[in-house]
Short mmCIF file of C-alpha atoms in Angstrom, two decimals:
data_model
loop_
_atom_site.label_atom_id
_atom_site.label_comp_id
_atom_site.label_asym_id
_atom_site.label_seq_id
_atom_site.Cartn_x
_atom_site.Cartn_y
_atom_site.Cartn_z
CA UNK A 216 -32.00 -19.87 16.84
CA UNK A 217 -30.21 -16.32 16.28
CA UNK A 218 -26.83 -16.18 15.45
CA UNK A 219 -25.05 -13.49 16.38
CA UNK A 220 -21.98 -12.62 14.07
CA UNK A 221 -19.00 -10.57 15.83
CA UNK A 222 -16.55 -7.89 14.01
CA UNK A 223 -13.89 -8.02 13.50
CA UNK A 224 -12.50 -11.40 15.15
CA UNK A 225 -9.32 -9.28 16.01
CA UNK A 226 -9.06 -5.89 16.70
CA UNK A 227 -5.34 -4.63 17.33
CA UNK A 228 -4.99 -1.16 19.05
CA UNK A 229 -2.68 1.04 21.25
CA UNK A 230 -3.69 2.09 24.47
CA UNK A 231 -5.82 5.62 24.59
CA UNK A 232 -7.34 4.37 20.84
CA UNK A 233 -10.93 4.18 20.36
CA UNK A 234 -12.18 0.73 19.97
CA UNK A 235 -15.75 -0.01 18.02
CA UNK A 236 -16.83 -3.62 17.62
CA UNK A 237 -19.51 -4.88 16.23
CA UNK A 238 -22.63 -7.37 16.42
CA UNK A 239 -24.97 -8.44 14.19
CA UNK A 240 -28.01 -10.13 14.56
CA UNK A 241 -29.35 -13.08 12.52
CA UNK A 242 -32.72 -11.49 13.12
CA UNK A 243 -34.51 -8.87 14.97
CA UNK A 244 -33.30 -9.13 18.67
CA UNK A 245 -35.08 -5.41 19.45
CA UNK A 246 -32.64 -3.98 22.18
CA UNK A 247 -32.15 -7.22 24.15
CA UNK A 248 -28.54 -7.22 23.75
CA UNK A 249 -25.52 -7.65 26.08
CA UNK A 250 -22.04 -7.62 25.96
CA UNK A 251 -19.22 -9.77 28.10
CA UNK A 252 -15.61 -9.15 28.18
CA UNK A 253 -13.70 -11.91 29.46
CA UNK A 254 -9.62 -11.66 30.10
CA UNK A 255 -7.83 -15.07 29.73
CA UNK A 256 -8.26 -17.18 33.17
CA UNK A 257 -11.26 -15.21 34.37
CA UNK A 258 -15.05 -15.81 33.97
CA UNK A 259 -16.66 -13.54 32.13
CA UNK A 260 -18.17 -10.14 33.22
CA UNK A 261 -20.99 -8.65 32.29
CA UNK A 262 -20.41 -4.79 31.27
CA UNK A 263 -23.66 -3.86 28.90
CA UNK A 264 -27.54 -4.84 28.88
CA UNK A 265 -30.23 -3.93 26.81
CA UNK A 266 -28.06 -2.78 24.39
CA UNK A 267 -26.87 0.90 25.79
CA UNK A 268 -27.25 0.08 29.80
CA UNK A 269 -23.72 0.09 31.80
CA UNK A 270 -23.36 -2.92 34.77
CA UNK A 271 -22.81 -1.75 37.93
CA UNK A 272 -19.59 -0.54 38.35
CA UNK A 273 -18.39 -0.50 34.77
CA UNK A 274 -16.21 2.75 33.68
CA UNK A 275 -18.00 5.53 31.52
CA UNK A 276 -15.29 4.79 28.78
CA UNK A 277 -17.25 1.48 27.76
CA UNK A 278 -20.67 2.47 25.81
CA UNK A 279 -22.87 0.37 23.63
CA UNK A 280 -25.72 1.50 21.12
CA UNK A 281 -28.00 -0.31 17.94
CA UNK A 282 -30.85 -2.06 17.90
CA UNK A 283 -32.86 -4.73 15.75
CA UNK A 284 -29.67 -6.70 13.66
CA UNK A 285 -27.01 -4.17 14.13
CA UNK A 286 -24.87 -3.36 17.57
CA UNK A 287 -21.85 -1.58 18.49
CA UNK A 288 -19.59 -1.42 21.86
CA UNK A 289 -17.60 1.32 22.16
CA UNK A 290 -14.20 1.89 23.97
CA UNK A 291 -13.67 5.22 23.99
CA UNK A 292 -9.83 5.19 24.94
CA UNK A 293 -8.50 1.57 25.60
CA UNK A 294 -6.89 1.43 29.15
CA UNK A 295 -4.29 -1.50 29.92
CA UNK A 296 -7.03 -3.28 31.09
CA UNK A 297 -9.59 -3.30 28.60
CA UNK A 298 -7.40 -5.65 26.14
CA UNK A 299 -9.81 -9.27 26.22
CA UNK A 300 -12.10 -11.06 24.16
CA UNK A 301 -15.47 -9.45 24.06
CA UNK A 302 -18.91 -10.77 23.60
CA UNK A 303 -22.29 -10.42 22.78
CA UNK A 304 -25.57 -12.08 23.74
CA UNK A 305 -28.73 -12.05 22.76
CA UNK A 306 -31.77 -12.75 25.45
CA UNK A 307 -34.60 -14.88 22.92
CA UNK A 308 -34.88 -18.58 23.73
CA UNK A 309 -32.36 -20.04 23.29
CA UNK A 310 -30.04 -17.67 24.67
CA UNK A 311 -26.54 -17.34 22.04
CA UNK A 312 -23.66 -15.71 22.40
CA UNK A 313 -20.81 -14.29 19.60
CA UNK A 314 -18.29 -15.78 18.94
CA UNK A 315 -16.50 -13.04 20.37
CA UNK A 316 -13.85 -9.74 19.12
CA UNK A 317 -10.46 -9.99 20.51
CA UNK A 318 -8.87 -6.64 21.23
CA UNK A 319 -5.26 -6.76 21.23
CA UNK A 320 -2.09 -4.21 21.69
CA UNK B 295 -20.77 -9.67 48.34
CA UNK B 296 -22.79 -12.52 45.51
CA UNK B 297 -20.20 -15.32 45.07
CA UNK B 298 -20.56 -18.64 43.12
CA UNK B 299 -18.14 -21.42 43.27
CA UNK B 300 -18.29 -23.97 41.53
CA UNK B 301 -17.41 -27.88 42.11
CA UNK B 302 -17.62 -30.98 40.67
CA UNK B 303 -15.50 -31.37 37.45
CA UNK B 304 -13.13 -33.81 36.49
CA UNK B 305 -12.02 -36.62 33.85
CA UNK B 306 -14.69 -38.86 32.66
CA UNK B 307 -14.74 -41.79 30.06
CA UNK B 308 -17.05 -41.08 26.93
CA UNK B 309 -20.62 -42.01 27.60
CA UNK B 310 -20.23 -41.30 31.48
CA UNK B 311 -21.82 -39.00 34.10
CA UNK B 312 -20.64 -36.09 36.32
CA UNK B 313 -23.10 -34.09 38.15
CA UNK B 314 -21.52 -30.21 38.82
CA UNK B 315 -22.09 -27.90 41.90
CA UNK B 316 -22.99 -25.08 42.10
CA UNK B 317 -22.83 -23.16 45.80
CA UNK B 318 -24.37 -19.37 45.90
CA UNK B 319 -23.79 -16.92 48.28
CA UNK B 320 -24.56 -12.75 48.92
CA UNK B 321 -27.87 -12.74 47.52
CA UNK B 322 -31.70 -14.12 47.88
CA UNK B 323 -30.75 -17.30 45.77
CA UNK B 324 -34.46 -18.33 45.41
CA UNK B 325 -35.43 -14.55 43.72
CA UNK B 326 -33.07 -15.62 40.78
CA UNK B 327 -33.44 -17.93 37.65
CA UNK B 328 -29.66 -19.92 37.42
CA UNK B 329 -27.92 -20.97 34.43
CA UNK B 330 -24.91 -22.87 33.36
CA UNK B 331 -22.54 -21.83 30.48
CA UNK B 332 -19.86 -23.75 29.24
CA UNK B 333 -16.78 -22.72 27.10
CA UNK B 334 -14.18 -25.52 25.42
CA UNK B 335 -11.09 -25.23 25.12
CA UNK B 336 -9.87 -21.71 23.28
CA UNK B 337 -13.37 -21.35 22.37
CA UNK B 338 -16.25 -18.92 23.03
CA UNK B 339 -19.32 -18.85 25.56
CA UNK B 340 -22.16 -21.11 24.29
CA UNK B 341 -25.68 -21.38 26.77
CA UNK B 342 -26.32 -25.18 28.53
CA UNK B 343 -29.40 -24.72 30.50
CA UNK B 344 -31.31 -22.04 33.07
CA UNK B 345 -33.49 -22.88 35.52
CA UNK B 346 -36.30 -20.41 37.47
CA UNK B 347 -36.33 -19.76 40.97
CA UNK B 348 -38.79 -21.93 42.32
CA UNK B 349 -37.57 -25.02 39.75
CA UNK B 350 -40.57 -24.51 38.13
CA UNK B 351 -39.26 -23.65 34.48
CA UNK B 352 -36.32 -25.08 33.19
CA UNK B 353 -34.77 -24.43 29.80
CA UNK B 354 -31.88 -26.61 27.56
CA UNK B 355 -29.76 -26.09 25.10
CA UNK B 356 -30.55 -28.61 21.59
CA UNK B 357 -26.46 -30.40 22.21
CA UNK B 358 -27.37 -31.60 25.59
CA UNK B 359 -31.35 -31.85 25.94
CA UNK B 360 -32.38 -35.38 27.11
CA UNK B 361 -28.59 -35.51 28.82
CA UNK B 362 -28.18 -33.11 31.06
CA UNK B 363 -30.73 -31.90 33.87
CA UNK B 364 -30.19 -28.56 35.84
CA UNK B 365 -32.06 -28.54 39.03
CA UNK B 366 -31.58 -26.58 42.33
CA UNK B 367 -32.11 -26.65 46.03
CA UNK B 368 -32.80 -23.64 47.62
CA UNK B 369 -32.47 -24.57 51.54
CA UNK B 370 -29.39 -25.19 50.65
CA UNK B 371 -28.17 -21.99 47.38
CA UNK B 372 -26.96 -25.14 45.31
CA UNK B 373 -27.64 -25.07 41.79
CA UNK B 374 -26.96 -28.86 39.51
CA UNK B 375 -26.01 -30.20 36.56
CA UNK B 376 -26.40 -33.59 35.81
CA UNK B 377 -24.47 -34.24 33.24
CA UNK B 378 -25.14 -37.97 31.56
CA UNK B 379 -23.77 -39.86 28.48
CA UNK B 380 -21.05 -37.65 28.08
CA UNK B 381 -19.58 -36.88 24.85
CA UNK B 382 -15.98 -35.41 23.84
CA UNK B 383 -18.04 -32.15 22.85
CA UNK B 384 -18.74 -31.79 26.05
CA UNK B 385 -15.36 -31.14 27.25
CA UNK B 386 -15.18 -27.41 28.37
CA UNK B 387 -15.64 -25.23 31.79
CA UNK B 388 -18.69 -25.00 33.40
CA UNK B 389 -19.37 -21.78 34.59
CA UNK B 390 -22.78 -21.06 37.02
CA UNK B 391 -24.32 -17.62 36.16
CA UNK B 392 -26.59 -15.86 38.25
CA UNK B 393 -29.73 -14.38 36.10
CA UNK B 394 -29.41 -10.20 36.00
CA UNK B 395 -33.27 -9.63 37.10
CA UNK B 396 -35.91 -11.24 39.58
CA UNK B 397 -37.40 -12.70 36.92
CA UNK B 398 -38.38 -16.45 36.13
CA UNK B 399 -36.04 -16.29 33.47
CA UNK B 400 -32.02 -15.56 33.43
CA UNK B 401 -32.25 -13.13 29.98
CA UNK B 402 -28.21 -11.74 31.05
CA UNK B 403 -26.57 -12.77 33.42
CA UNK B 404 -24.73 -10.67 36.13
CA UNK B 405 -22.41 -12.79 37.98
CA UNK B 406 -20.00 -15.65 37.40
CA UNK B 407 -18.31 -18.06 39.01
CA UNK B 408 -14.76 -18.93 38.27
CA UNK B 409 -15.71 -22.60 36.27
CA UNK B 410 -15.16 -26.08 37.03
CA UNK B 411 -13.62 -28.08 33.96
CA UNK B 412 -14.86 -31.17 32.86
CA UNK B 413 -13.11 -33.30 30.57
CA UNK B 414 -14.47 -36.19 28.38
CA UNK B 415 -11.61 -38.32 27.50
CA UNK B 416 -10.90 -42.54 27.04
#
């Protein structure tokens, strides 16, 4: 099984600060990557794939980039709205997640 | 407009059985491999179990294999979880996730639904 290992578990920031977590891989996971963010009550939603790929409909602001063992999601200028708990996932049998980065004002 | 709403959660002795419900909508349900995820209490996301389109692959995590059985009918764009010999581990929300590509497997998953909660208490 891969573990994924999130950093760090809190992240506290103002709004229009740049936000950089990371995610690292107990093992090769090539570019197969995702990343969640979930606000408290909500399900989760899925923002990146494959590492670098924006969802539909997710804002320019979020970015994500690494491969292999070492990933990074990148908000360029925290809105009101991007303060949740973000994770990763890896797409290898069986599918794990982080244990997530909470990003908090 | 894909939706997913789930059903069937509830308060169950240790060592019982629930079986969750899963009812999709918006998009060609039978194209899409399903999973469930489940997240306790203040915790994070952890995988349960996918299954392929046409039921013909299915896929567990090692905490509930031999327990739990996903399964799905497509006449009717309901996905399962049987859910046996419950343990207080167990306890969490249930959320059905809609695989990101036409693909036999769900590799990320693109939708949600809101959760059902399922609690394993005496």
């Amino acid at each position: 099984e891969i573990v994924l290992t999130q950093s760090p578990a809190t992240l506290s920031l103002s709004p229009g600060e740049r936000a950089t977590l990371s995610c690292t891989a107990s093992q090769s996971v090539g570019s197969y990557l995702a990343w969640y963010q979930q606000k408290p009550g909500q399900a989760p939603r899925l923002l990146i794939y494959d590492a670098s790929n924006r969802a539909t409909g997710i804002p320019a602001r979020f970015s994500g980039s690494g491969s292999g063992t070492d990933f990074t999601l990148t908000i360029s200028s925290l809105e009101p709205e991007d303060f949740a708990v973000y994770y990763c996932q890896q797409r290898s049998d069986p599918l794990t997640f982080g244990g997530g980065t909470k990003v908090e004002i | 407009e894909v939706q997913l709403l789930e059903s069937g959660g509830g308060l169950v002795q240790p060592g019982g059985s629930l079986r969750l419900s899963c009812a999709a909508s918006g998009f060609t349900f039978n194209n899409y491999a399903m999973s469930w995820v489940r997240q306790a209490p203040g915790k994070g996301l952890e995988w349960v179990s996918s299954i392929s389109g046409g039921s013909t692959s299915t896929s567990y995590a090692d905490s509930v294999k031999g327990r739990f059985t996903v399964s799905r009918d497509n006449s009717k764009n309901r996905l399962y979880l049987q859910m046996n010999s419950l343990r207080a581990e167990d306890a969490a929300i249930y959320y059905c996730a809609k695989g990101k590509y036409q693909l036999p497997k769900a590799y990320y998953f693109d939708y949600w639904g809101q959760g059902t909660l399922a609690t394993v208490s005496s």
